[in-house]
Short mmCIF file of C-alpha atoms in Angstrom, two decimals:
data_model
loop_
_atom_site.label_atom_id
_atom_site.label_comp_id
_atom_site.label_asym_id
_atom_site.label_seq_id
_atom_site.Cartn_x
_atom_site.Cartn_y
_atom_site.Cartn_z
CA MET C 142 29.43 17.99 -69.22
CA ARG C 143 31.44 17.18 -72.35
CA ALA C 144 30.49 18.77 -75.66
CA VAL C 145 31.84 19.23 -79.17
CA VAL C 146 33.01 22.82 -79.61
CA ILE C 147 34.96 25.04 -81.98
CA ALA C 148 38.14 26.28 -80.34
CA ASP C 149 40.78 28.29 -82.22
CA GLY C 150 39.14 27.29 -85.49
CA ALA C 151 39.29 23.56 -84.77
CA VAL C 152 36.74 20.95 -83.70
CA THR C 153 37.45 19.55 -80.25
CA VAL C 154 35.75 18.21 -77.12
CA ALA C 155 35.61 20.39 -74.03
CA THR C 156 33.88 20.63 -70.68
CA VAL C 157 31.01 23.13 -70.70
CA ALA C 158 28.33 24.14 -68.22
CA ASP C 159 25.40 21.77 -67.72
CA PRO C 160 22.17 23.11 -69.28
CA THR C 161 19.14 24.00 -67.18
CA VAL C 162 15.60 23.10 -68.14
CA GLY C 163 12.91 25.74 -68.64
CA ARG C 164 9.18 25.50 -68.03
CA HIS C 165 8.16 24.05 -71.41
CA GLU C 166 11.43 22.29 -72.09
CA ALA C 167 12.95 18.83 -71.73
CA LEU C 168 16.47 17.91 -70.67
CA VAL C 169 17.65 14.98 -72.79
CA GLU C 170 20.60 12.77 -71.95
CA VAL C 171 22.07 12.34 -75.41
CA THR C 172 22.94 8.89 -76.69
CA SER C 173 23.93 9.86 -80.22
CA ALA C 174 24.09 12.91 -82.46
CA GLY C 175 24.45 13.09 -86.22
CA ILE C 176 26.93 15.28 -88.07
CA ASN C 177 25.52 17.48 -90.84
CA ALA C 178 26.85 19.77 -93.55
CA ALA C 179 25.70 22.78 -91.52
CA ASP C 180 27.95 21.66 -88.64
CA LEU C 181 30.95 21.45 -90.96
CA LEU C 182 30.20 24.89 -92.42
CA GLN C 183 29.81 26.37 -88.94
CA ALA C 184 33.11 24.84 -87.86
CA ARG C 185 34.73 26.55 -90.85
CA GLY C 186 33.17 29.90 -89.95
CA LEU C 187 30.77 29.89 -92.91
CA TYR C 188 27.37 29.29 -91.29
CA PRO C 189 26.63 31.17 -88.07
CA PRO C 190 23.86 29.76 -85.88
CA PRO C 191 20.59 31.59 -85.17
CA PRO C 192 20.58 34.39 -82.58
CA GLY C 193 20.73 33.07 -79.04
CA VAL C 194 22.65 29.91 -79.94
CA ASP C 195 26.26 29.61 -78.79
CA PRO C 196 28.37 29.87 -81.99
CA THR C 197 31.09 27.67 -80.51
CA ARG C 198 28.76 24.69 -79.96
CA LEU C 199 28.03 22.09 -82.66
CA GLY C 200 25.20 19.66 -83.36
CA LEU C 201 21.72 20.01 -84.88
CA GLU C 202 20.17 16.61 -84.13
CA PHE C 203 20.19 14.02 -81.38
CA ALA C 204 18.57 10.97 -79.84
CA GLY C 205 18.51 9.99 -76.21
CA VAL C 206 16.46 9.65 -73.03
CA VAL C 207 14.52 12.39 -71.27
CA ALA C 208 16.26 13.12 -67.97
CA ALA C 209 14.01 15.91 -66.66
CA VAL C 210 11.19 18.19 -67.78
CA GLY C 211 10.01 21.67 -66.90
CA ASP C 212 6.90 22.13 -64.80
CA GLY C 213 4.89 23.25 -67.85
CA THR C 214 5.82 20.24 -69.98
CA THR C 215 3.22 17.59 -70.80
CA GLU C 216 4.48 16.18 -74.10
CA VAL C 217 7.16 13.90 -72.61
CA ARG C 218 8.27 12.56 -69.26
CA PRO C 219 11.54 11.31 -67.76
CA GLY C 220 12.58 7.97 -69.20
CA ASP C 221 11.04 8.53 -72.64
CA ARG C 222 13.22 7.66 -75.63
CA VAL C 223 13.18 10.67 -77.94
CA MET C 224 14.92 12.32 -80.87
CA GLY C 225 14.83 15.84 -82.21
CA ILE C 226 16.46 18.87 -83.77
CA THR C 227 17.90 22.03 -82.27
CA GLY C 228 19.62 25.22 -83.39
CA GLY C 229 22.97 24.02 -82.02
CA GLY C 230 24.70 22.23 -79.19
CA ALA C 231 23.27 18.73 -79.72
CA GLN C 232 26.70 17.09 -79.79
CA ALA C 233 26.97 17.01 -76.01
CA GLU C 234 26.12 14.75 -73.10
CA TYR C 235 22.93 16.74 -72.45
CA VAL C 236 20.75 19.07 -74.50
CA VAL C 237 17.70 21.17 -73.62
CA VAL C 238 14.96 21.69 -76.22
CA ASP C 239 11.33 22.72 -76.38
CA ALA C 240 9.43 19.54 -75.55
CA ALA C 241 6.97 20.08 -78.40
CA THR C 242 9.75 19.56 -80.96
CA LEU C 243 10.60 16.05 -79.76
CA VAL C 244 9.66 12.86 -81.61
CA PRO C 245 9.40 9.46 -79.89
CA VAL C 246 11.90 6.79 -80.88
CA PRO C 247 10.13 3.53 -81.81
CA ASP C 248 11.02 0.53 -79.66
CA GLU C 249 12.27 -1.23 -82.77
CA LEU C 250 14.98 1.41 -83.38
CA ASP C 251 18.19 1.64 -81.38
CA LEU C 252 19.10 5.05 -80.03
CA GLU C 253 22.52 5.12 -81.66
CA ARG C 254 21.09 4.92 -85.15
CA ALA C 255 18.23 7.27 -84.26
CA GLY C 256 20.68 10.14 -83.74
CA GLY C 257 21.23 10.29 -87.49
CA PHE C 258 17.53 10.59 -88.39
CA PRO C 259 15.84 13.83 -87.23
CA GLU C 260 17.62 16.50 -89.28
CA ALA C 261 17.34 14.52 -92.51
CA ALA C 262 13.75 13.48 -91.81
CA PHE C 263 12.48 16.95 -90.88
CA THR C 264 14.27 18.51 -93.87
CA ALA C 265 13.29 15.96 -96.50
CA LEU C 266 9.67 15.63 -95.36
CA ASP C 267 9.20 19.40 -95.41
CA ALA C 268 10.87 19.79 -98.81
CA LEU C 269 9.11 16.91 -100.57
CA LEU C 270 5.68 16.58 -99.01
CA ILE C 271 4.95 20.14 -97.88
CA GLN C 272 6.86 22.51 -100.15
CA GLY C 273 7.15 20.18 -103.13
CA GLN C 274 3.55 18.94 -102.77
CA LEU C 275 4.65 15.45 -103.78
CA GLY C 276 1.76 13.25 -104.88
CA LEU C 277 1.09 9.66 -105.82
CA GLY C 278 2.66 8.81 -109.16
CA ASP C 279 4.84 11.92 -109.35
CA ARG C 280 8.22 11.60 -111.02
CA VAL C 281 10.91 12.69 -108.57
CA LEU C 282 14.58 13.48 -108.99
CA VAL C 283 16.77 13.41 -105.86
CA THR C 284 20.22 14.89 -106.45
CA GLY C 285 22.95 14.00 -103.98
CA ALA C 286 20.83 10.94 -103.33
CA LEU C 287 23.32 8.99 -101.22
CA GLY C 288 24.02 11.64 -98.58
CA GLY C 289 22.23 11.94 -95.25
CA VAL C 290 19.20 13.91 -96.46
CA GLY C 291 19.22 12.26 -99.88
CA THR C 292 18.92 8.71 -98.57
CA ILE C 293 15.93 9.65 -96.41
CA GLY C 294 14.36 11.81 -99.12
CA LEU C 295 14.64 9.01 -101.65
CA GLN C 296 12.80 6.67 -99.30
CA ILE C 297 10.12 9.23 -98.37
CA ALA C 298 9.38 9.74 -102.06
CA ARG C 299 9.15 5.99 -102.63
CA LEU C 300 6.83 5.53 -99.66
CA ALA C 301 4.62 8.32 -101.01
CA GLY C 302 4.11 6.34 -104.22
CA ALA C 303 6.39 8.42 -106.43
CA ARG C 304 8.68 7.12 -109.15
CA VAL C 305 12.15 8.02 -107.93
CA THR C 306 15.30 8.80 -109.90
CA ALA C 307 18.47 9.07 -107.83
CA LEU C 308 21.42 11.16 -108.98
CA VAL C 309 24.64 9.45 -107.83
CA ARG C 310 28.32 10.35 -108.01
CA ASP C 311 29.22 7.54 -110.43
CA GLU C 312 27.60 4.44 -111.86
CA ARG C 313 29.32 2.18 -109.31
CA ARG C 314 27.09 3.71 -106.63
CA ALA C 315 23.84 2.91 -108.46
CA SER C 316 23.30 -0.35 -106.57
CA GLU C 317 23.19 1.57 -103.26
CA ALA C 318 20.39 3.78 -104.59
CA TYR C 319 18.44 0.77 -105.83
CA ALA C 320 18.79 -0.90 -102.43
CA LEU C 321 17.02 2.12 -100.90
CA GLY C 322 14.15 1.87 -103.36
CA ALA C 323 15.15 4.09 -106.27
CA HIS C 324 13.56 3.08 -109.56
CA ARG C 325 16.41 4.56 -111.58
CA ALA C 326 19.92 5.81 -110.86
CA LEU C 327 21.80 8.30 -113.03
CA THR C 328 25.09 10.18 -113.00
CA LEU C 329 25.26 13.92 -113.67
CA ASP C 330 26.34 13.26 -117.26
CA GLU C 331 23.19 11.19 -117.79
CA LEU C 332 20.81 13.80 -116.38
CA PRO C 333 20.17 15.79 -119.60
CA GLY C 334 17.27 14.22 -121.46
CA SER C 335 16.27 11.97 -118.56
CA GLY C 336 13.07 13.83 -117.57
CA PRO C 337 10.43 14.99 -117.23
CA TYR C 338 10.28 15.35 -113.45
CA ASP C 339 7.39 16.68 -111.38
CA VAL C 340 9.50 17.32 -108.26
CA VAL C 341 13.24 17.85 -107.82
CA LEU C 342 14.85 17.60 -104.39
CA GLU C 343 17.99 19.65 -105.05
CA LEU C 344 20.88 18.87 -102.71
CA LEU C 345 23.90 19.62 -104.90
CA GLY C 346 23.11 23.15 -106.01
CA ALA C 347 24.78 24.68 -109.04
CA ALA C 348 26.24 21.43 -110.36
CA SER C 349 22.86 19.97 -111.18
CA LEU C 350 20.22 22.69 -110.92
CA THR C 351 20.38 24.04 -114.48
CA HIS C 352 20.07 20.51 -115.88
CA ALA C 353 17.24 19.67 -113.48
CA ILE C 354 15.22 22.77 -114.42
CA SER C 355 15.55 21.86 -118.09
CA GLU C 356 14.03 18.45 -117.32
CA LEU C 357 10.96 19.68 -115.44
CA ALA C 358 7.46 18.63 -116.40
CA VAL C 359 4.84 21.34 -116.82
CA GLY C 360 4.05 22.57 -113.32
CA GLY C 361 7.25 21.04 -111.94
CA ARG C 362 8.54 22.02 -108.51
CA VAL C 363 12.17 22.38 -107.44
CA VAL C 364 13.07 22.66 -103.75
CA VAL C 365 16.69 23.63 -103.08
CA ILE C 366 17.96 22.47 -99.70
CA GLY C 367 21.66 22.00 -100.40
CA VAL C 368 24.43 23.82 -102.26
CA GLY C 369 27.41 21.55 -101.59
CA GLN C 370 28.50 21.81 -105.23
CA GLY C 371 27.94 25.50 -105.77
CA SER C 372 25.53 28.22 -104.71
CA ARG C 373 25.58 30.46 -107.79
CA VAL C 374 23.96 29.47 -111.06
CA GLU C 375 22.66 31.06 -114.27
CA ILE C 376 19.09 30.09 -115.19
CA ASP C 377 17.30 30.65 -118.48
CA LEU C 378 14.03 32.09 -117.25
CA ARG C 379 12.33 31.14 -120.50
CA THR C 380 12.64 27.52 -119.41
CA VAL C 381 11.05 28.35 -116.07
CA MET C 382 8.23 30.23 -117.78
CA GLY C 383 7.65 27.53 -120.37
CA SER C 384 7.25 24.77 -117.79
CA ARG C 385 5.36 27.01 -115.34
CA ALA C 386 7.92 25.87 -112.80
CA ALA C 387 8.12 26.72 -109.11
CA LEU C 388 11.56 27.19 -107.58
CA ARG C 389 11.73 27.21 -103.80
CA GLY C 390 14.50 27.18 -101.23
CA SER C 391 14.50 26.03 -97.65
CA THR C 392 16.55 25.93 -94.48
CA LEU C 393 15.36 24.46 -91.20
CA ARG C 394 17.74 25.63 -88.50
CA ALA C 395 16.50 29.17 -87.93
CA ARG C 396 12.77 28.46 -88.09
CA PRO C 397 10.67 29.39 -85.05
CA THR C 398 9.81 26.76 -82.48
CA HIS C 399 6.16 26.44 -83.51
CA GLU C 400 7.17 25.51 -87.06
CA LYS C 401 9.63 22.89 -85.81
CA ALA C 402 6.95 21.52 -83.49
CA ALA C 403 4.52 21.24 -86.41
CA LEU C 404 7.14 19.37 -88.43
CA ALA C 405 7.79 17.08 -85.47
CA ARG C 406 4.12 16.10 -85.49
CA GLU C 407 4.27 15.45 -89.24
CA VAL C 408 7.37 13.27 -88.86
CA ALA C 409 5.75 11.29 -86.05
CA HIS C 410 2.54 10.79 -88.03
CA ARG C 411 3.94 10.11 -91.47
CA LEU C 412 7.31 8.45 -90.89
CA LEU C 413 7.41 6.64 -87.54
CA PRO C 414 5.19 3.72 -88.63
CA ALA C 415 7.51 3.03 -91.59
CA LEU C 416 10.56 3.43 -89.37
CA ALA C 417 9.16 0.98 -86.83
CA GLU C 418 8.30 -1.68 -89.42
CA GLY C 419 11.61 -1.31 -91.24
CA SER C 420 10.34 0.01 -94.57
CA LEU C 421 12.21 3.26 -93.85
CA GLN C 422 15.89 2.76 -93.09
CA ILE C 423 18.51 5.07 -91.57
CA PRO C 424 21.76 4.47 -93.47
CA VAL C 425 24.69 5.14 -91.13
CA ALA C 426 28.09 5.15 -92.80
CA ALA C 427 30.05 5.14 -89.52
CA THR C 428 29.76 5.81 -85.80
CA TRP C 429 32.50 7.61 -83.90
CA PRO C 430 32.97 8.00 -80.13
CA LEU C 431 32.60 11.50 -78.73
CA HIS C 432 36.29 11.86 -77.93
CA ASP C 433 37.10 11.30 -81.62
CA ALA C 434 34.82 14.12 -82.81
CA ALA C 435 37.64 15.87 -84.68
CA ALA C 436 38.38 12.72 -86.67
CA ALA C 437 34.68 12.24 -87.34
CA TYR C 438 34.46 15.74 -88.83
CA GLU C 439 37.48 15.02 -91.02
CA ALA C 440 35.77 11.85 -92.24
CA PHE C 441 32.54 13.74 -92.88
CA ALA C 442 34.37 16.22 -95.12
CA ARG C 443 35.52 13.41 -97.42
CA PRO C 444 33.10 12.50 -100.25
CA GLY C 445 31.68 9.09 -101.07
CA LYS C 446 29.95 8.02 -97.85
CA LEU C 447 26.50 6.42 -97.82
CA GLY C 448 24.15 8.10 -95.35
CA LYS C 449 25.06 9.69 -92.03
CA LEU C 450 28.03 9.89 -89.71
CA VAL C 451 26.98 9.67 -86.04
CA LEU C 452 28.72 10.50 -82.78
CA ALA C 453 28.10 8.00 -79.97
CA ILE C 454 27.87 10.10 -76.84
CA GLY C 455 26.10 8.26 -74.03
CA ASP C 456 25.31 4.68 -73.13
CA VAL C 457 24.12 2.64 -76.10
#
């Protein structure tokens, strides 16, 4: 089968061995697969995959149709439309995953767009609703609000009844945040003095974190899930103490299967109804064919896109 791989330090498409399905696994014929920051970092040699995952293979999320299942699998069956996450190798014609980590794709959603949803949905739901303990009426700041995770996180917060402030690159992008349901859109220069915030979904890292911590309400929670604009920062701990703040960090890729399966159930329960009725959108900036994967990665590396970039792999 064809797959996106790293060869001699470059992203390319190559023929690799077909995967085999284990007892509790599902073989999915992939229709589409999103590109994420972790993929770009891995391609640059900066983010190795978890043990047991081929370091030359790329792709953390996918959507497609179940082609076969192991003899111990009851969660899905051949022909089901599904989407999910994996430790690597999703940007290929086929992928094998634990069946318990799969999420059904609503009939109302096309499989091409669905390939850009799972990684952002799993990550944002976990950060906001589980780690950030987001509640009705909370004031939320989403930094990097127009990226793949940011656009989904912004909408999850709105659906949860929070008042959402979106941090955008410049004021010309504010209308895109409002279209996704943000109540307010700010640039980084406007962040100081804009609080207080009960929850901060931190996707930029150093560029915004010190400002965000200074704007926390008493008992505020910060969940760091991205460091695209710096991973090292100096924090005045007196500010943290004074607001009784909680600072947490999260990655999803290396978590054990049972945790990913639990998140899959949460995504299915909490987000699929909104996705089916259209109150939760999947912004896709562009879709690229599999053979143009290298160009897609170059496009992903450029700033300013709204939402996800997706590789179209199978029949759509």
